[in-house]
């Protein structure tokens, strides 16, 4: 089925509506005029917590898509759940934005295949700031050259399930590809004991967990006699929620073809 295009108000179905991100997205929509909550999905044990929302609710995306047309699904759940949403979106020709992190390679491959059937955007970080940073990191890595060792630190709240964070992996991939490396071959996520000298072809990505930290990412370039540090700190989840809604609006005008990313959304704000 062909995906449909949208007018000025974008209808949104939130999947993971009772989660931290889901609730943030719903509250942003309530406070603005550009989006309308058209449906809410969460697991059956959480349905009573979302039953009072002013829209149809269900424990799976397909059930809502049977009732609601022309809405963009926004899914912040867990890897298997997001893949289930993506299959339902492909079956119904619905557009889908996914923010879930921790997807493995087979899941990313399946998502890319489903994106050939319906417009899908996936980004492990919906923040505009992080996505601009992603564009500039390779320039820094190239300009500084191989004498500068690249390392990263990420800090998140204690309930986060995956490590390193999806954002750290995105930033790490940008650094690795600037040197012509493949991140899984050069990533080091812990050092302990007599580890010897640091190899030049290595990127350390260390994860700290605690409290309610929303997200801190720092990239270091350690060179001869100097260190360059560049990073991003999210003060609240609102910047991810804003980015997800911006992505949904952008996607509502796109056709299927390939898996889109937040980089595509910010394309026109960057210098050519
Ligand atoms: P959370 O645990 O607070 O919320 C997840 C919600 O999804 C829960 O309400 C849960 O019941 C629901 N859920 C789980 N399985 C489901 C299913 N099969 N069907 C429907 N609902 C289901 O987590 P969170 O902090 O909101 O984060 C969710 C995901 O988003 C994580 O992977 C997190 O890393 C990621 N995240 C991404 C960004 C980004 O910018 N891309 C930002 C923050 C969080």
Short mmCIF file of C-alpha atoms and ligand atoms in Angstrom, two decimals:
data_model
loop_
_atom_site.label_atom_id
_atom_site.label_comp_id
_atom_site.label_asym_id
_atom_site.label_seq_id
_atom_site.Cartn_x
_atom_site.Cartn_y
_atom_site.Cartn_z
CA UNK A 1 0.00 0.00 0.00
CA UNK A 2 1.38 3.48 -0.85
CA UNK A 3 2.18 5.79 2.10
CA UNK A 4 -0.02 8.92 2.23
CA UNK A 5 1.08 12.55 2.54
CA UNK A 6 -0.01 14.95 5.29
CA UNK A 7 -1.29 18.49 5.77
CA UNK A 8 -0.46 21.10 8.44
CA UNK A 9 -1.31 19.16 11.61
CA UNK A 10 0.65 15.92 11.86
CA UNK A 11 -1.19 13.04 13.52
CA UNK A 12 1.03 10.95 15.77
CA UNK A 13 0.63 7.47 17.24
CA UNK A 14 2.97 7.10 20.21
CA UNK A 15 4.28 3.56 20.77
CA UNK A 16 5.70 3.15 24.27
CA UNK A 17 3.24 5.83 25.44
CA UNK A 18 3.74 5.07 29.13
CA UNK A 19 7.54 5.21 28.92
CA UNK A 20 9.82 8.12 29.80
CA UNK A 21 10.14 9.21 26.16
CA UNK A 22 6.52 8.41 25.25
CA UNK A 23 5.21 10.60 28.07
CA UNK A 24 7.55 13.43 27.08
CA UNK A 25 6.37 13.33 23.48
CA UNK A 26 2.70 13.31 24.51
CA UNK A 27 3.19 16.27 26.85
CA UNK A 28 5.01 18.26 24.11
CA UNK A 29 2.11 17.62 21.74
CA UNK A 30 -0.40 18.75 24.38
CA UNK A 31 1.48 22.06 24.68
CA UNK A 32 1.73 22.77 20.95
CA UNK A 33 -0.54 23.07 17.94
CA UNK A 34 1.33 21.31 15.16
CA UNK A 35 0.68 17.73 16.27
CA UNK A 36 -2.35 15.70 17.33
CA UNK A 37 -2.24 12.52 19.41
CA UNK A 38 -4.02 10.01 17.18
CA UNK A 39 -3.24 6.82 19.09
CA UNK A 40 -1.25 5.41 21.99
CA UNK A 41 0.30 1.97 22.38
CA UNK A 42 1.96 0.23 25.32
CA UNK A 43 2.13 -3.28 26.71
CA UNK A 44 -1.09 -4.82 28.06
CA UNK A 45 0.10 -4.43 31.68
CA UNK A 46 0.50 -0.67 31.14
CA UNK A 47 -2.75 -0.07 29.28
CA UNK A 48 -4.62 1.16 32.36
CA UNK A 49 -2.00 3.94 32.72
CA UNK A 50 -2.73 5.29 29.22
CA UNK A 51 -6.45 4.50 28.96
CA UNK A 52 -7.48 8.09 29.79
CA UNK A 53 -5.56 9.63 26.89
CA UNK A 54 -7.87 11.37 24.36
CA UNK A 55 -7.23 8.84 21.58
CA UNK A 56 -7.59 5.13 20.78
CA UNK A 57 -5.23 2.96 22.86
CA UNK A 58 -4.05 -0.60 22.24
CA UNK A 59 -1.30 -3.04 23.18
CA UNK A 60 0.04 -3.21 19.63
CA UNK A 61 0.51 -0.81 16.74
CA UNK A 62 -1.40 -2.94 14.19
CA UNK A 63 -4.61 -2.62 16.24
CA UNK A 64 -4.38 1.20 16.15
CA UNK A 65 -3.43 1.28 12.46
CA UNK A 66 -6.64 -0.66 11.71
CA UNK A 67 -8.58 2.32 13.19
CA UNK A 68 -6.42 5.38 12.34
CA UNK A 69 -5.22 6.46 8.90
CA UNK A 70 -2.53 8.96 7.87
CA UNK A 71 -0.75 9.09 11.23
CA UNK A 72 3.00 8.82 11.80
CA UNK A 73 4.03 6.21 14.38
CA UNK A 74 6.69 7.35 16.87
CA UNK A 75 8.21 4.39 18.69
CA UNK A 76 10.49 4.58 21.74
CA UNK A 77 10.24 1.09 23.27
CA UNK A 78 12.72 -1.81 23.07
CA UNK A 79 14.43 -3.46 20.05
CA UNK A 80 12.05 -6.40 19.54
CA UNK A 81 9.01 -4.20 20.13
CA UNK A 82 10.21 -1.60 17.59
CA UNK A 83 10.72 -4.31 14.97
CA UNK A 84 7.17 -5.51 15.61
CA UNK A 85 5.93 -1.94 15.11
CA UNK A 86 7.97 -1.68 11.90
CA UNK A 87 6.40 -4.86 10.50
CA UNK A 88 2.91 -3.50 11.29
CA UNK A 89 3.82 -0.14 9.68
CA UNK A 90 5.04 -1.88 6.52
CA UNK A 91 1.83 -3.94 6.32
CA UNK A 92 -0.35 -0.83 6.70
CA UNK A 93 1.80 1.54 4.58
CA UNK A 94 2.23 3.80 7.63
CA UNK A 95 5.18 6.08 8.30
CA UNK A 96 7.36 5.31 11.32
CA UNK A 97 9.98 7.13 13.41
CA UNK A 98 11.98 4.87 15.77
CA UNK A 99 14.18 6.18 18.58
CA UNK A 100 14.85 2.87 20.32
CA UNK A 101 18.51 2.03 20.89
CA UNK A 102 20.32 -1.29 21.28
CA UNK A 103 19.20 -2.79 17.95
CA UNK A 104 21.52 -5.61 16.81
CA UNK A 105 22.80 -6.01 13.25
CA UNK A 106 20.03 -8.45 12.08
CA UNK A 107 17.41 -6.04 13.47
CA UNK A 108 19.01 -3.08 11.63
CA UNK A 109 19.10 -5.15 8.43
CA UNK A 110 15.40 -6.03 8.77
CA UNK A 111 14.56 -2.38 9.42
CA UNK A 112 16.38 -1.35 6.25
CA UNK A 113 14.37 -3.95 4.28
CA UNK A 114 11.07 -2.75 5.79
CA UNK A 115 12.06 0.83 4.89
CA UNK A 116 11.86 -0.22 1.25
CA UNK A 117 8.15 -0.90 1.83
CA UNK A 118 7.17 2.17 3.88
CA UNK A 119 8.95 5.39 5.01
CA UNK A 120 10.95 4.66 8.20
CA UNK A 121 13.41 6.87 10.05
CA UNK A 122 15.59 5.45 12.82
CA UNK A 123 18.02 7.39 14.94
CA UNK A 124 19.67 6.40 18.21
CA UNK A 125 19.74 10.10 19.07
CA UNK A 126 17.06 12.54 17.97
CA UNK A 127 18.80 15.64 19.35
CA UNK A 128 19.63 18.29 16.78
CA UNK A 129 22.84 19.13 18.70
CA UNK A 130 24.15 15.55 18.62
CA UNK A 131 23.38 15.22 14.93
CA UNK A 132 25.21 18.43 14.10
CA UNK A 133 28.13 17.18 16.25
CA UNK A 134 28.09 13.95 14.24
CA UNK A 135 28.70 15.93 11.07
CA UNK A 136 31.63 17.87 12.50
CA UNK A 137 33.49 15.08 14.34
CA UNK A 138 34.96 13.52 11.16
CA UNK A 139 36.26 16.97 10.12
CA UNK A 140 38.04 17.31 13.47
CA UNK A 141 39.44 13.78 13.25
CA UNK A 142 40.74 14.40 9.74
CA UNK A 143 42.15 17.84 10.50
CA UNK A 144 43.97 16.68 13.66
CA UNK A 145 45.36 13.55 12.01
CA UNK A 146 46.57 10.18 13.32
CA UNK A 147 48.79 11.59 16.11
CA UNK A 148 45.65 12.40 18.09
CA UNK A 149 44.22 9.45 20.05
CA UNK A 150 40.41 9.39 20.04
CA UNK A 151 38.50 8.34 23.16
CA UNK A 152 34.93 8.78 24.37
CA UNK A 153 33.01 8.87 27.62
CA UNK A 154 29.26 8.45 28.00
CA UNK A 155 27.18 8.89 31.17
CA UNK A 156 23.53 7.87 31.62
CA UNK A 157 20.91 7.21 34.30
CA UNK A 158 21.03 3.93 36.20
CA UNK A 159 17.98 2.42 34.48
CA UNK A 160 19.49 2.49 30.99
CA UNK A 161 19.56 -1.05 29.63
CA UNK A 162 22.23 -0.90 26.90
CA UNK A 163 25.92 0.08 26.97
CA UNK A 164 27.67 1.76 25.34
CA UNK A 165 24.79 4.05 24.44
CA UNK A 166 23.47 4.10 20.88
CA UNK A 167 24.68 7.70 20.64
CA UNK A 168 28.20 6.74 21.73
CA UNK A 169 28.26 4.09 19.01
CA UNK A 170 27.07 6.63 16.40
CA UNK A 171 29.75 9.12 17.46
CA UNK A 172 32.33 6.32 17.58
CA UNK A 173 31.41 5.22 14.06
CA UNK A 174 31.85 8.80 12.82
CA UNK A 175 35.33 8.92 14.41
CA UNK A 176 36.33 5.47 13.15
CA UNK A 177 35.18 6.05 9.58
CA UNK A 178 37.16 9.33 9.46
CA UNK A 179 40.30 7.16 9.91
CA UNK A 180 39.06 4.47 7.51
CA UNK A 181 38.46 2.06 10.42
CA UNK A 182 35.51 -0.21 11.23
CA UNK A 183 34.32 0.60 14.80
CA UNK A 184 33.76 -3.03 15.98
CA UNK A 185 37.42 -3.77 15.08
CA UNK A 186 38.86 -0.86 17.08
CA UNK A 187 36.41 -0.26 19.95
CA UNK A 188 37.63 -0.83 23.51
CA UNK A 189 35.00 -0.61 26.24
CA UNK A 190 37.05 -1.36 29.35
CA UNK A 191 40.64 -1.36 30.60
CA UNK A 192 41.79 -3.33 33.60
CA UNK A 193 45.08 -4.78 34.83
CA UNK A 194 48.39 -4.78 32.96
CA UNK A 195 47.04 -3.75 29.60
CA UNK A 196 50.27 -2.43 28.02
CA UNK A 197 50.63 0.56 25.76
CA UNK A 198 47.52 1.88 24.02
CA UNK A 199 47.54 0.83 20.36
CA UNK A 200 47.20 3.72 17.93
CA UNK A 201 44.34 1.97 16.12
CA UNK A 202 41.90 2.00 19.02
CA UNK A 203 38.89 4.04 20.19
CA UNK A 204 38.00 3.73 23.85
CA UNK A 205 34.29 4.17 24.66
CA UNK A 206 33.70 4.05 28.40
CA UNK A 207 30.25 4.00 30.04
CA UNK A 208 29.32 5.39 33.46
CA UNK A 209 25.84 4.77 34.96
CA UNK A 210 24.08 6.46 37.84
CA UNK A 211 21.26 8.61 39.19
CA UNK A 212 18.99 10.29 36.68
CA UNK A 213 21.58 11.61 34.18
CA UNK A 214 19.73 12.09 30.89
CA UNK A 215 22.82 11.79 28.70
CA UNK A 216 26.39 13.10 28.54
CA UNK A 217 28.75 12.31 25.66
CA UNK A 218 32.33 13.55 25.49
CA UNK A 219 34.82 12.97 22.69
CA UNK A 220 38.52 13.52 23.33
CA UNK A 221 41.39 13.98 20.90
CA UNK A 222 44.58 13.44 22.92
CA UNK A 223 47.50 14.89 20.96
CA UNK A 224 51.10 15.78 21.64
CA UNK A 225 50.95 18.39 24.40
CA UNK A 226 47.24 19.19 24.00
CA UNK A 227 43.76 17.78 24.32
CA UNK A 228 40.66 18.77 22.38
CA UNK A 229 37.37 17.95 24.08
CA UNK A 230 33.99 18.26 22.43
CA UNK A 231 30.72 16.93 23.69
CA UNK A 232 27.02 17.16 24.30
CA UNK A 233 24.89 17.17 27.40
CA UNK A 234 21.14 16.67 27.42
CA UNK A 235 19.51 18.55 30.31
CA UNK A 236 16.15 16.87 29.77
CA UNK A 237 14.44 14.40 27.44
CA UNK A 238 12.66 17.29 25.79
CA UNK A 239 15.32 17.74 23.11
CA UNK A 240 14.90 14.09 22.05
CA UNK A 241 11.10 14.47 22.06
CA UNK A 242 11.33 17.70 20.02
CA UNK A 243 13.66 15.99 17.56
CA UNK A 244 11.36 12.97 17.25
CA UNK A 245 8.37 15.20 16.43
CA UNK A 246 10.48 17.21 13.96
CA UNK A 247 11.51 13.90 12.37
CA UNK A 248 7.86 12.77 12.20
CA UNK A 249 6.84 15.97 10.44
CA UNK A 250 9.76 15.68 8.01
CA UNK A 251 8.94 12.01 7.34
CA UNK A 252 5.27 12.80 6.72
CA UNK A 253 6.39 14.37 3.41
CA UNK A 254 8.83 11.64 2.39
CA UNK A 255 8.37 8.57 0.28
CA UNK A 256 9.67 5.08 1.03
CA UNK A 257 12.98 3.97 -0.44
CA UNK A 258 15.67 3.71 2.19
CA UNK A 259 16.04 3.89 5.95
CA UNK A 260 16.21 7.60 6.83
CA UNK A 261 18.18 9.06 9.75
CA UNK A 262 18.18 12.29 11.73
CA UNK A 263 21.12 13.34 9.55
CA UNK A 264 18.64 13.54 6.63
CA UNK A 265 16.34 15.78 8.70
CA UNK A 266 19.07 18.32 9.51
CA UNK A 267 20.63 18.22 6.02
CA UNK A 268 19.40 21.69 5.04
CA UNK A 269 20.62 23.45 8.21
CA UNK A 270 24.28 22.63 7.49
CA UNK A 271 26.70 24.57 5.29
CA UNK A 272 27.26 22.87 1.91
P1 LIG B 1 11.05 3.30 29.12
O1 LIG B 1 11.42 1.94 29.64
O2 LIG B 1 10.76 4.38 30.07
O3 LIG B 1 9.82 3.19 28.11
C1 LIG B 1 9.62 2.17 27.18
C2 LIG B 1 8.13 1.96 27.04
O4 LIG B 1 7.92 1.02 25.96
C3 LIG B 1 7.50 1.33 28.31
O5 LIG B 1 6.33 2.03 28.67
C4 LIG B 1 7.20 -0.10 27.88
O6 LIG B 1 6.08 -0.66 28.55
C5 LIG B 1 6.93 0.12 26.38
N1 LIG B 1 7.01 -1.13 25.63
C6 LIG B 1 7.92 -2.12 25.75
N2 LIG B 1 7.63 -3.13 24.89
C7 LIG B 1 6.52 -2.75 24.22
C8 LIG B 1 5.73 -3.36 23.23
N3 LIG B 1 6.00 -4.59 22.76
N4 LIG B 1 4.64 -2.69 22.76
C9 LIG B 1 4.32 -1.46 23.24
N5 LIG B 1 5.03 -0.84 24.21
C10 LIG B 1 6.12 -1.48 24.68
O7 LIG B 1 12.28 3.71 28.17
P2 LIG B 1 12.63 5.16 27.59
O8 LIG B 1 13.61 5.82 28.48
O9 LIG B 1 11.40 5.86 27.18
O10 LIG B 1 13.47 4.71 26.30
C11 LIG B 1 12.90 3.88 25.31
C12 LIG B 1 13.96 3.63 24.23
O11 LIG B 1 14.31 4.87 23.61
C13 LIG B 1 15.28 3.05 24.76
O12 LIG B 1 15.80 2.16 23.79
C14 LIG B 1 16.16 4.28 24.91
O13 LIG B 1 17.54 3.98 24.86
C15 LIG B 1 15.72 5.05 23.69
N6 LIG B 1 15.99 6.48 23.71
C16 LIG B 1 16.33 7.06 22.53
C17 LIG B 1 16.52 8.40 22.43
C18 LIG B 1 16.81 9.01 21.10
O14 LIG B 1 17.03 10.23 21.00
N7 LIG B 1 16.79 8.22 20.02
C19 LIG B 1 16.38 9.22 23.57
C20 LIG B 1 16.03 8.61 24.78
C21 LIG B 1 15.82 7.24 24.84
#
